[in-house]
């Protein structure tokens, strides 16, 4: 049975127009000035239609059929309907939605692209992985590509004629890219011969397009060891000349696809490079730097994937909780005419529903805020504003990636729980979400790696610049609403937590100087602690924005009551994370390895 999906347009519109006031923002950002509310609404409506009508019905098909691999031809066939949906996606102009106009894209801001992406991923997470990697490749080519590379590779990716991939992982190196072995030997014509095997490559081979452009990390012959000796190469499946003309097959071959827990419609490929023609992109030995251009974009996008799966799982759990009759409410029958009350009357079902609703809507507000920062960073004419936005988005990226995907796992599990045994069996489609959600907290840097990025790099190495900026804004918001009676249930607590957040960060910093293991011991708790406060900030702002908006009274009340639940029942999770951080590294390292079992 296919589960339902209705694009949450009302909440998306609230976030864009009321909370983030994007009309004012776009009016002052170059290239966005002509973007009217009507145009944005039309884009959102069309994306909702495409997601609901074309992609959502293919979600279950993709999970059931998965991809197939033909060993003889080394070709991958995607699930029935996926290729046609991609053609419709390209025909609809979606491939180049946020890509630069100079490359044939529509140049829309990421703030408009992000909700479109959310809808696509809610409708069909596996299908959404194919265009996802193209988006990352577009960014890397746009920023680091030479002019001819942009002409030859960027334009066909932007038009959707070709797709892109991101080839980092090898069998012995995932997190630790310094270990990678793929080699790049210079050819006489200025290209390089790439040799090595990459694994787990999303959309590495498929039947959507004739050519696939792999962005591959490899080592030049004289490269220094470790991450300082990695370069980035463009390696197309079909050879492409400097004039953009497509030649014959390159020495790139899919060696197989993985059988995995979820995301089955997404081809996860072994890709063998056997002296394949590749072109250096960006500076030699600075490949990781160039790849980070893709990774930051991709990390925010994976955070949105988490949000998207949670949204669809929640929608179905909510419908089920309204329909399924079991037991009576503890305070007496609420629907006496029926043989039992619907699940939604029960306290713990309400806890599970509100947990999902508050994590999803708070996560959406935070994710879309980050998208506005990306647009400001790239488009603002005020260098100070752009730098500030860059610091903020760099600080928020690991929080959004890790927290929204951890939340996705929690939400998908709670949605399944609401279905009881009917969630665990395959027939109702709910277990697919729990399986699909699981990868989001693993790929594009696991939760642990996001946490180390946040605490180790963004806080310790970069002296917490992003945190300070975030706290300045939070402080200004609290000061602005200090005497606002309607926000008095949120503001004082938010202010107290902001103060505590800075103190905790300073304490951890001091401890880490004495013992670097303290960073790893505290990192995930620190990230989740930070994430819950960031969501509290998003919730308080959402209530304020709803109250000041022309939204209906029901909408305003729903925002306030959800925020109240969040502050009362989820924000206290910061206490447990704080206690774990304060306990320090001792209890982790006291245990000798041999005594683990
Ligand atoms: C479906 C799927 C799609 C993927 N798509 C792509 C793709 O398109 N391109 C690509 O290049 N890769 C891709 N990957 C690979 C993915 O990014 C890696 O699996 C991931 O980065 C983790 O690497 P690993 O699996 O080698 O785990 P390892 O690096 O071996 O790590 C194992 C565990 O140890 C933890 N760990 C490692 N180091 C530390 C540390 N210092 N502190 C604390 N914990 C640590 C990790 O968090 C993890 O939990 C994909 C993987 C899957 C399953």
JSON list of C-alpha atoms in Angstrom, two decimals, residues 410-570:
[
{"chain": "A", "resi": 410, "resn": "UNK", "atom": "CA", "xyz": [13.49, 9.35, 15.84]},
{"chain": "A", "resi": 411, "resn": "UNK", "atom": "CA", "xyz": [10.45, 10.60, 13.93]},
{"chain": "A", "resi": 412, "resn": "UNK", "atom": "CA", "xyz": [10.33, 7.66, 11.50]},
{"chain": "A", "resi": 413, "resn": "UNK", "atom": "CA", "xyz": [10.59, 5.27, 14.44]},
{"chain": "A", "resi": 414, "resn": "UNK", "atom": "CA", "xyz": [7.81, 7.07, 16.35]},
{"chain": "A", "resi": 415, "resn": "UNK", "atom": "CA", "xyz": [5.59, 7.12, 13.25]},
{"chain": "A", "resi": 416, "resn": "UNK", "atom": "CA", "xyz": [6.07, 3.37, 12.89]},
{"chain": "A", "resi": 417, "resn": "UNK", "atom": "CA", "xyz": [5.32, 2.91, 16.60]},
{"chain": "A", "resi": 418, "resn": "UNK", "atom": "CA", "xyz": [1.99, 4.72, 16.19]},
{"chain": "A", "resi": 419, "resn": "UNK", "atom": "CA", "xyz": [1.03, 2.05, 13.65]},
{"chain": "A", "resi": 420, "resn": "UNK", "atom": "CA", "xyz": [1.99, -0.69, 16.13]},
{"chain": "A", "resi": 421, "resn": "UNK", "atom": "CA", "xyz": [2.43, -4.07, 14.42]},
{"chain": "A", "resi": 422, "resn": "UNK", "atom": "CA", "xyz": [0.87, -2.57, 11.30]},
{"chain": "A", "resi": 423, "resn": "UNK", "atom": "CA", "xyz": [3.89, -0.30, 11.10]},
{"chain": "A", "resi": 424, "resn": "UNK", "atom": "CA", "xyz": [6.39, -3.12, 11.42]},
{"chain": "A", "resi": 425, "resn": "UNK", "atom": "CA", "xyz": [4.93, -5.19, 8.59]},
{"chain": "A", "resi": 426, "resn": "UNK", "atom": "CA", "xyz": [5.75, -4.08, 5.05]},
{"chain": "A", "resi": 427, "resn": "UNK", "atom": "CA", "xyz": [2.15, -3.72, 3.80]},
{"chain": "A", "resi": 428, "resn": "UNK", "atom": "CA", "xyz": [1.54, -0.24, 5.18]},
{"chain": "A", "resi": 429, "resn": "UNK", "atom": "CA", "xyz": [4.74, 1.31, 3.93]},
{"chain": "A", "resi": 430, "resn": "UNK", "atom": "CA", "xyz": [5.84, 2.76, 7.28]},
{"chain": "A", "resi": 431, "resn": "UNK", "atom": "CA", "xyz": [8.88, 0.57, 7.84]},
{"chain": "A", "resi": 432, "resn": "UNK", "atom": "CA", "xyz": [10.35, 1.92, 4.59]},
{"chain": "A", "resi": 433, "resn": "UNK", "atom": "CA", "xyz": [10.73, 5.33, 6.23]},
{"chain": "A", "resi": 434, "resn": "UNK", "atom": "CA", "xyz": [12.59, 3.90, 9.21]},
{"chain": "A", "resi": 435, "resn": "UNK", "atom": "CA", "xyz": [14.94, 2.08, 6.81]},
{"chain": "A", "resi": 436, "resn": "UNK", "atom": "CA", "xyz": [15.33, 5.02, 4.41]},
{"chain": "A", "resi": 437, "resn": "UNK", "atom": "CA", "xyz": [15.94, 7.54, 7.19]},
{"chain": "A", "resi": 438, "resn": "UNK", "atom": "CA", "xyz": [18.81, 5.52, 8.65]},
{"chain": "A", "resi": 439, "resn": "UNK", "atom": "CA", "xyz": [21.37, 6.40, 5.97]},
{"chain": "A", "resi": 440, "resn": "UNK", "atom": "CA", "xyz": [20.90, 10.14, 6.39]},
{"chain": "A", "resi": 441, "resn": "UNK", "atom": "CA", "xyz": [22.85, 10.21, 9.65]},
{"chain": "A", "resi": 442, "resn": "UNK", "atom": "CA", "xyz": [25.65, 8.16, 8.06]},
{"chain": "A", "resi": 443, "resn": "UNK", "atom": "CA", "xyz": [26.51, 9.50, 4.61]},
{"chain": "A", "resi": 444, "resn": "UNK", "atom": "CA", "xyz": [27.95, 12.95, 3.89]},
{"chain": "A", "resi": 445, "resn": "UNK", "atom": "CA", "xyz": [29.82, 12.63, 7.19]},
{"chain": "A", "resi": 446, "resn": "UNK", "atom": "CA", "xyz": [28.31, 10.68, 10.06]},
{"chain": "A", "resi": 447, "resn": "UNK", "atom": "CA", "xyz": [26.79, 12.39, 13.09]},
{"chain": "A", "resi": 448, "resn": "UNK", "atom": "CA", "xyz": [30.10, 11.82, 14.90]},
{"chain": "A", "resi": 449, "resn": "UNK", "atom": "CA", "xyz": [32.00, 13.62, 12.14]},
{"chain": "A", "resi": 450, "resn": "UNK", "atom": "CA", "xyz": [29.55, 16.54, 12.10]},
{"chain": "A", "resi": 451, "resn": "UNK", "atom": "CA", "xyz": [29.99, 16.79, 15.88]},
{"chain": "A", "resi": 452, "resn": "UNK", "atom": "CA", "xyz": [33.80, 16.85, 15.55]},
{"chain": "A", "resi": 453, "resn": "UNK", "atom": "CA", "xyz": [33.48, 19.45, 12.80]},
{"chain": "A", "resi": 454, "resn": "UNK", "atom": "CA", "xyz": [31.32, 21.60, 15.09]},
{"chain": "A", "resi": 455, "resn": "UNK", "atom": "CA", "xyz": [33.29, 21.33, 18.29]},
{"chain": "A", "resi": 456, "resn": "UNK", "atom": "CA", "xyz": [36.78, 20.66, 16.95]},
{"chain": "A", "resi": 457, "resn": "UNK", "atom": "CA", "xyz": [36.85, 23.00, 13.95]},
{"chain": "A", "resi": 458, "resn": "UNK", "atom": "CA", "xyz": [34.06, 25.53, 14.16]},
{"chain": "A", "resi": 459, "resn": "UNK", "atom": "CA", "xyz": [34.39, 26.12, 17.90]},
{"chain": "A", "resi": 460, "resn": "UNK", "atom": "CA", "xyz": [37.97, 25.28, 18.90]},
{"chain": "A", "resi": 461, "resn": "UNK", "atom": "CA", "xyz": [39.95, 26.12, 15.75]},
{"chain": "A", "resi": 462, "resn": "UNK", "atom": "CA", "xyz": [37.81, 29.01, 14.53]},
{"chain": "A", "resi": 463, "resn": "UNK", "atom": "CA", "xyz": [37.30, 30.39, 18.05]},
{"chain": "A", "resi": 464, "resn": "UNK", "atom": "CA", "xyz": [33.55, 29.94, 17.95]},
{"chain": "A", "resi": 465, "resn": "UNK", "atom": "CA", "xyz": [32.93, 32.89, 15.63]},
{"chain": "A", "resi": 466, "resn": "UNK", "atom": "CA", "xyz": [29.70, 31.38, 14.26]},
{"chain": "A", "resi": 467, "resn": "UNK", "atom": "CA", "xyz": [28.43, 30.59, 17.75]},
{"chain": "A", "resi": 468, "resn": "UNK", "atom": "CA", "xyz": [29.10, 34.14, 18.88]},
{"chain": "A", "resi": 469, "resn": "UNK", "atom": "CA", "xyz": [27.20, 35.54, 15.91]},
{"chain": "A", "resi": 470, "resn": "UNK", "atom": "CA", "xyz": [24.31, 33.16, 16.52]},
{"chain": "A", "resi": 471, "resn": "UNK", "atom": "CA", "xyz": [24.19, 34.10, 20.20]},
{"chain": "A", "resi": 472, "resn": "UNK", "atom": "CA", "xyz": [24.31, 37.81, 19.35]},
{"chain": "A", "resi": 473, "resn": "UNK", "atom": "CA", "xyz": [21.22, 37.38, 17.20]},
{"chain": "A", "resi": 474, "resn": "UNK", "atom": "CA", "xyz": [19.52, 35.28, 19.82]},
{"chain": "A", "resi": 475, "resn": "UNK", "atom": "CA", "xyz": [20.32, 37.91, 22.46]},
{"chain": "A", "resi": 476, "resn": "UNK", "atom": "CA", "xyz": [18.95, 40.67, 20.25]},
{"chain": "A", "resi": 477, "resn": "UNK", "atom": "CA", "xyz": [15.73, 38.71, 19.69]},
{"chain": "A", "resi": 478, "resn": "UNK", "atom": "CA", "xyz": [15.34, 38.11, 23.45]},
{"chain": "A", "resi": 479, "resn": "UNK", "atom": "CA", "xyz": [15.99, 41.81, 24.19]},
{"chain": "A", "resi": 480, "resn": "UNK", "atom": "CA", "xyz": [13.47, 42.88, 21.55]},
{"chain": "A", "resi": 481, "resn": "UNK", "atom": "CA", "xyz": [10.78, 40.70, 23.13]},
{"chain": "A", "resi": 482, "resn": "UNK", "atom": "CA", "xyz": [11.82, 41.04, 26.78]},
{"chain": "A", "resi": 483, "resn": "UNK", "atom": "CA", "xyz": [8.57, 42.81, 27.70]},
{"chain": "A", "resi": 484, "resn": "UNK", "atom": "CA", "xyz": [6.38, 40.95, 25.27]},
{"chain": "A", "resi": 485, "resn": "UNK", "atom": "CA", "xyz": [3.79, 39.24, 27.46]},
{"chain": "A", "resi": 486, "resn": "UNK", "atom": "CA", "xyz": [2.79, 36.82, 24.73]},
{"chain": "A", "resi": 487, "resn": "UNK", "atom": "CA", "xyz": [6.34, 35.42, 24.53]},
{"chain": "A", "resi": 488, "resn": "UNK", "atom": "CA", "xyz": [7.05, 35.40, 28.28]},
{"chain": "A", "resi": 489, "resn": "UNK", "atom": "CA", "xyz": [6.73, 31.61, 28.41]},
{"chain": "A", "resi": 490, "resn": "UNK", "atom": "CA", "xyz": [9.70, 31.26, 26.01]},
{"chain": "A", "resi": 491, "resn": "UNK", "atom": "CA", "xyz": [12.05, 34.23, 26.18]},
{"chain": "A", "resi": 492, "resn": "UNK", "atom": "CA", "xyz": [13.50, 33.97, 29.72]},
{"chain": "A", "resi": 493, "resn": "UNK", "atom": "CA", "xyz": [14.34, 30.28, 29.26]},
{"chain": "A", "resi": 494, "resn": "UNK", "atom": "CA", "xyz": [15.89, 30.94, 25.87]},
{"chain": "A", "resi": 495, "resn": "UNK", "atom": "CA", "xyz": [18.01, 33.73, 27.35]},
{"chain": "A", "resi": 496, "resn": "UNK", "atom": "CA", "xyz": [19.20, 31.48, 30.20]},
{"chain": "A", "resi": 497, "resn": "UNK", "atom": "CA", "xyz": [20.12, 28.69, 27.79]},
{"chain": "A", "resi": 498, "resn": "UNK", "atom": "CA", "xyz": [22.03, 31.09, 25.54]},
{"chain": "A", "resi": 499, "resn": "UNK", "atom": "CA", "xyz": [24.15, 32.15, 28.50]},
{"chain": "A", "resi": 500, "resn": "UNK", "atom": "CA", "xyz": [24.70, 28.55, 29.54]},
{"chain": "A", "resi": 501, "resn": "UNK", "atom": "CA", "xyz": [25.63, 27.55, 25.96]},
{"chain": "A", "resi": 502, "resn": "UNK", "atom": "CA", "xyz": [28.52, 30.04, 25.95]},
{"chain": "A", "resi": 503, "resn": "UNK", "atom": "CA", "xyz": [29.69, 28.96, 29.43]},
{"chain": "A", "resi": 504, "resn": "UNK", "atom": "CA", "xyz": [29.59, 25.27, 28.50]},
{"chain": "A", "resi": 505, "resn": "UNK", "atom": "CA", "xyz": [31.55, 26.00, 25.33]},
{"chain": "A", "resi": 506, "resn": "UNK", "atom": "CA", "xyz": [34.23, 27.87, 27.28]},
{"chain": "A", "resi": 507, "resn": "UNK", "atom": "CA", "xyz": [34.49, 25.11, 29.89]},
{"chain": "A", "resi": 508, "resn": "UNK", "atom": "CA", "xyz": [34.85, 22.46, 27.18]},
{"chain": "A", "resi": 509, "resn": "UNK", "atom": "CA", "xyz": [37.47, 24.57, 25.44]},
{"chain": "A", "resi": 510, "resn": "UNK", "atom": "CA", "xyz": [39.57, 24.75, 28.62]},
{"chain": "A", "resi": 511, "resn": "UNK", "atom": "CA", "xyz": [39.23, 21.02, 29.25]},
{"chain": "A", "resi": 512, "resn": "UNK", "atom": "CA", "xyz": [40.18, 20.21, 25.67]},
{"chain": "A", "resi": 513, "resn": "UNK", "atom": "CA", "xyz": [43.40, 22.17, 25.99]},
{"chain": "A", "resi": 514, "resn": "UNK", "atom": "CA", "xyz": [44.37, 19.96, 28.94]},
{"chain": "A", "resi": 515, "resn": "UNK", "atom": "CA", "xyz": [43.13, 16.75, 27.29]},
{"chain": "A", "resi": 516, "resn": "UNK", "atom": "CA", "xyz": [42.19, 16.65, 23.56]},
{"chain": "A", "resi": 517, "resn": "UNK", "atom": "CA", "xyz": [40.13, 13.47, 24.14]},
{"chain": "A", "resi": 518, "resn": "UNK", "atom": "CA", "xyz": [37.57, 15.69, 25.88]},
{"chain": "A", "resi": 519, "resn": "UNK", "atom": "CA", "xyz": [36.49, 16.98, 22.44]},
{"chain": "A", "resi": 520, "resn": "UNK", "atom": "CA", "xyz": [35.60, 13.55, 21.09]},
{"chain": "A", "resi": 521, "resn": "UNK", "atom": "CA", "xyz": [33.99, 12.59, 24.39]},
{"chain": "A", "resi": 522, "resn": "UNK", "atom": "CA", "xyz": [31.68, 15.61, 24.40]},
{"chain": "A", "resi": 523, "resn": "UNK", "atom": "CA", "xyz": [31.17, 16.28, 20.68]},
{"chain": "A", "resi": 524, "resn": "UNK", "atom": "CA", "xyz": [27.87, 14.51, 19.93]},
{"chain": "A", "resi": 525, "resn": "UNK", "atom": "CA", "xyz": [26.27, 15.66, 23.19]},
{"chain": "A", "resi": 526, "resn": "UNK", "atom": "CA", "xyz": [27.47, 19.19, 22.43]},
{"chain": "A", "resi": 527, "resn": "UNK", "atom": "CA", "xyz": [25.99, 19.06, 18.95]},
{"chain": "A", "resi": 528, "resn": "UNK", "atom": "CA", "xyz": [22.61, 17.80, 20.13]},
{"chain": "A", "resi": 529, "resn": "UNK", "atom": "CA", "xyz": [22.59, 20.29, 23.04]},
{"chain": "A", "resi": 530, "resn": "UNK", "atom": "CA", "xyz": [23.31, 23.09, 20.54]},
{"chain": "A", "resi": 531, "resn": "UNK", "atom": "CA", "xyz": [20.69, 21.74, 18.16]},
{"chain": "A", "resi": 532, "resn": "UNK", "atom": "CA", "xyz": [17.94, 21.74, 20.78]},
{"chain": "A", "resi": 533, "resn": "UNK", "atom": "CA", "xyz": [18.70, 25.37, 21.66]},
{"chain": "A", "resi": 534, "resn": "UNK", "atom": "CA", "xyz": [18.81, 26.35, 17.98]},
{"chain": "A", "resi": 535, "resn": "UNK", "atom": "CA", "xyz": [15.39, 24.72, 17.54]},
{"chain": "A", "resi": 536, "resn": "UNK", "atom": "CA", "xyz": [14.09, 26.52, 20.64]},
{"chain": "A", "resi": 537, "resn": "UNK", "atom": "CA", "xyz": [15.20, 29.78, 19.04]},
{"chain": "A", "resi": 538, "resn": "UNK", "atom": "CA", "xyz": [13.41, 28.79, 15.83]},
{"chain": "A", "resi": 539, "resn": "UNK", "atom": "CA", "xyz": [10.27, 27.99, 17.80]},
{"chain": "A", "resi": 540, "resn": "UNK", "atom": "CA", "xyz": [10.20, 31.24, 19.76]},
{"chain": "A", "resi": 541, "resn": "UNK", "atom": "CA", "xyz": [10.70, 33.19, 16.53]},
{"chain": "A", "resi": 542, "resn": "UNK", "atom": "CA", "xyz": [7.96, 31.13, 14.85]},
{"chain": "A", "resi": 543, "resn": "UNK", "atom": "CA", "xyz": [5.45, 32.03, 17.56]},
{"chain": "A", "resi": 544, "resn": "UNK", "atom": "CA", "xyz": [6.38, 35.71, 17.30]},
{"chain": "A", "resi": 545, "resn": "UNK", "atom": "CA", "xyz": [6.16, 35.63, 13.51]},
{"chain": "A", "resi": 546, "resn": "UNK", "atom": "CA", "xyz": [2.83, 33.78, 13.54]},
{"chain": "A", "resi": 547, "resn": "UNK", "atom": "CA", "xyz": [1.32, 36.25, 16.01]},
{"chain": "A", "resi": 548, "resn": "UNK", "atom": "CA", "xyz": [2.39, 39.17, 13.85]},
{"chain": "A", "resi": 549, "resn": "UNK", "atom": "CA", "xyz": [1.20, 37.56, 10.62]},
{"chain": "A", "resi": 550, "resn": "UNK", "atom": "CA", "xyz": [-2.10, 37.45, 8.81]},
{"chain": "A", "resi": 551, "resn": "UNK", "atom": "CA", "xyz": [-2.33, 33.67, 9.38]},
{"chain": "A", "resi": 552, "resn": "UNK", "atom": "CA", "xyz": [-5.57, 32.21, 10.73]},
{"chain": "A", "resi": 553, "resn": "UNK", "atom": "CA", "xyz": [-6.17, 32.00, 14.49]},
{"chain": "A", "resi": 554, "resn": "UNK", "atom": "CA", "xyz": [-5.96, 28.21, 14.26]},
{"chain": "A", "resi": 555, "resn": "UNK", "atom": "CA", "xyz": [-2.56, 28.43, 12.60]},
{"chain": "A", "resi": 556, "resn": "UNK", "atom": "CA", "xyz": [-1.29, 30.83, 15.27]},
{"chain": "A", "resi": 557, "resn": "UNK", "atom": "CA", "xyz": [-2.63, 28.65, 18.06]},
{"chain": "A", "resi": 558, "resn": "UNK", "atom": "CA", "xyz": [-1.10, 25.51, 16.55]},
{"chain": "A", "resi": 559, "resn": "UNK", "atom": "CA", "xyz": [2.31, 27.22, 16.42]},
{"chain": "A", "resi": 560, "resn": "UNK", "atom": "CA", "xyz": [2.07, 28.40, 20.02]},
{"chain": "A", "resi": 561, "resn": "UNK", "atom": "CA", "xyz": [0.88, 25.06, 21.38]},
{"chain": "A", "resi": 562, "resn": "UNK", "atom": "CA", "xyz": [3.55, 23.14, 19.49]},
{"chain": "A", "resi": 563, "resn": "UNK", "atom": "CA", "xyz": [6.22, 25.54, 20.75]},
{"chain": "A", "resi": 564, "resn": "UNK", "atom": "CA", "xyz": [4.86, 25.12, 24.28]},
{"chain": "A", "resi": 565, "resn": "UNK", "atom": "CA", "xyz": [5.14, 21.34, 23.94]},
{"chain": "A", "resi": 566, "resn": "UNK", "atom": "CA", "xyz": [8.69, 21.69, 22.59]},
{"chain": "A", "resi": 567, "resn": "UNK", "atom": "CA", "xyz": [9.81, 23.89, 25.48]},
{"chain": "A", "resi": 568, "resn": "UNK", "atom": "CA", "xyz": [8.09, 21.69, 28.09]},
{"chain": "A", "resi": 569, "resn": "UNK", "atom": "CA", "xyz": [8.91, 18.23, 26.79]},
{"chain": "A", "resi": 570, "resn": "UNK", "atom": "CA", "xyz": [11.88, 18.27, 24.38]}
]
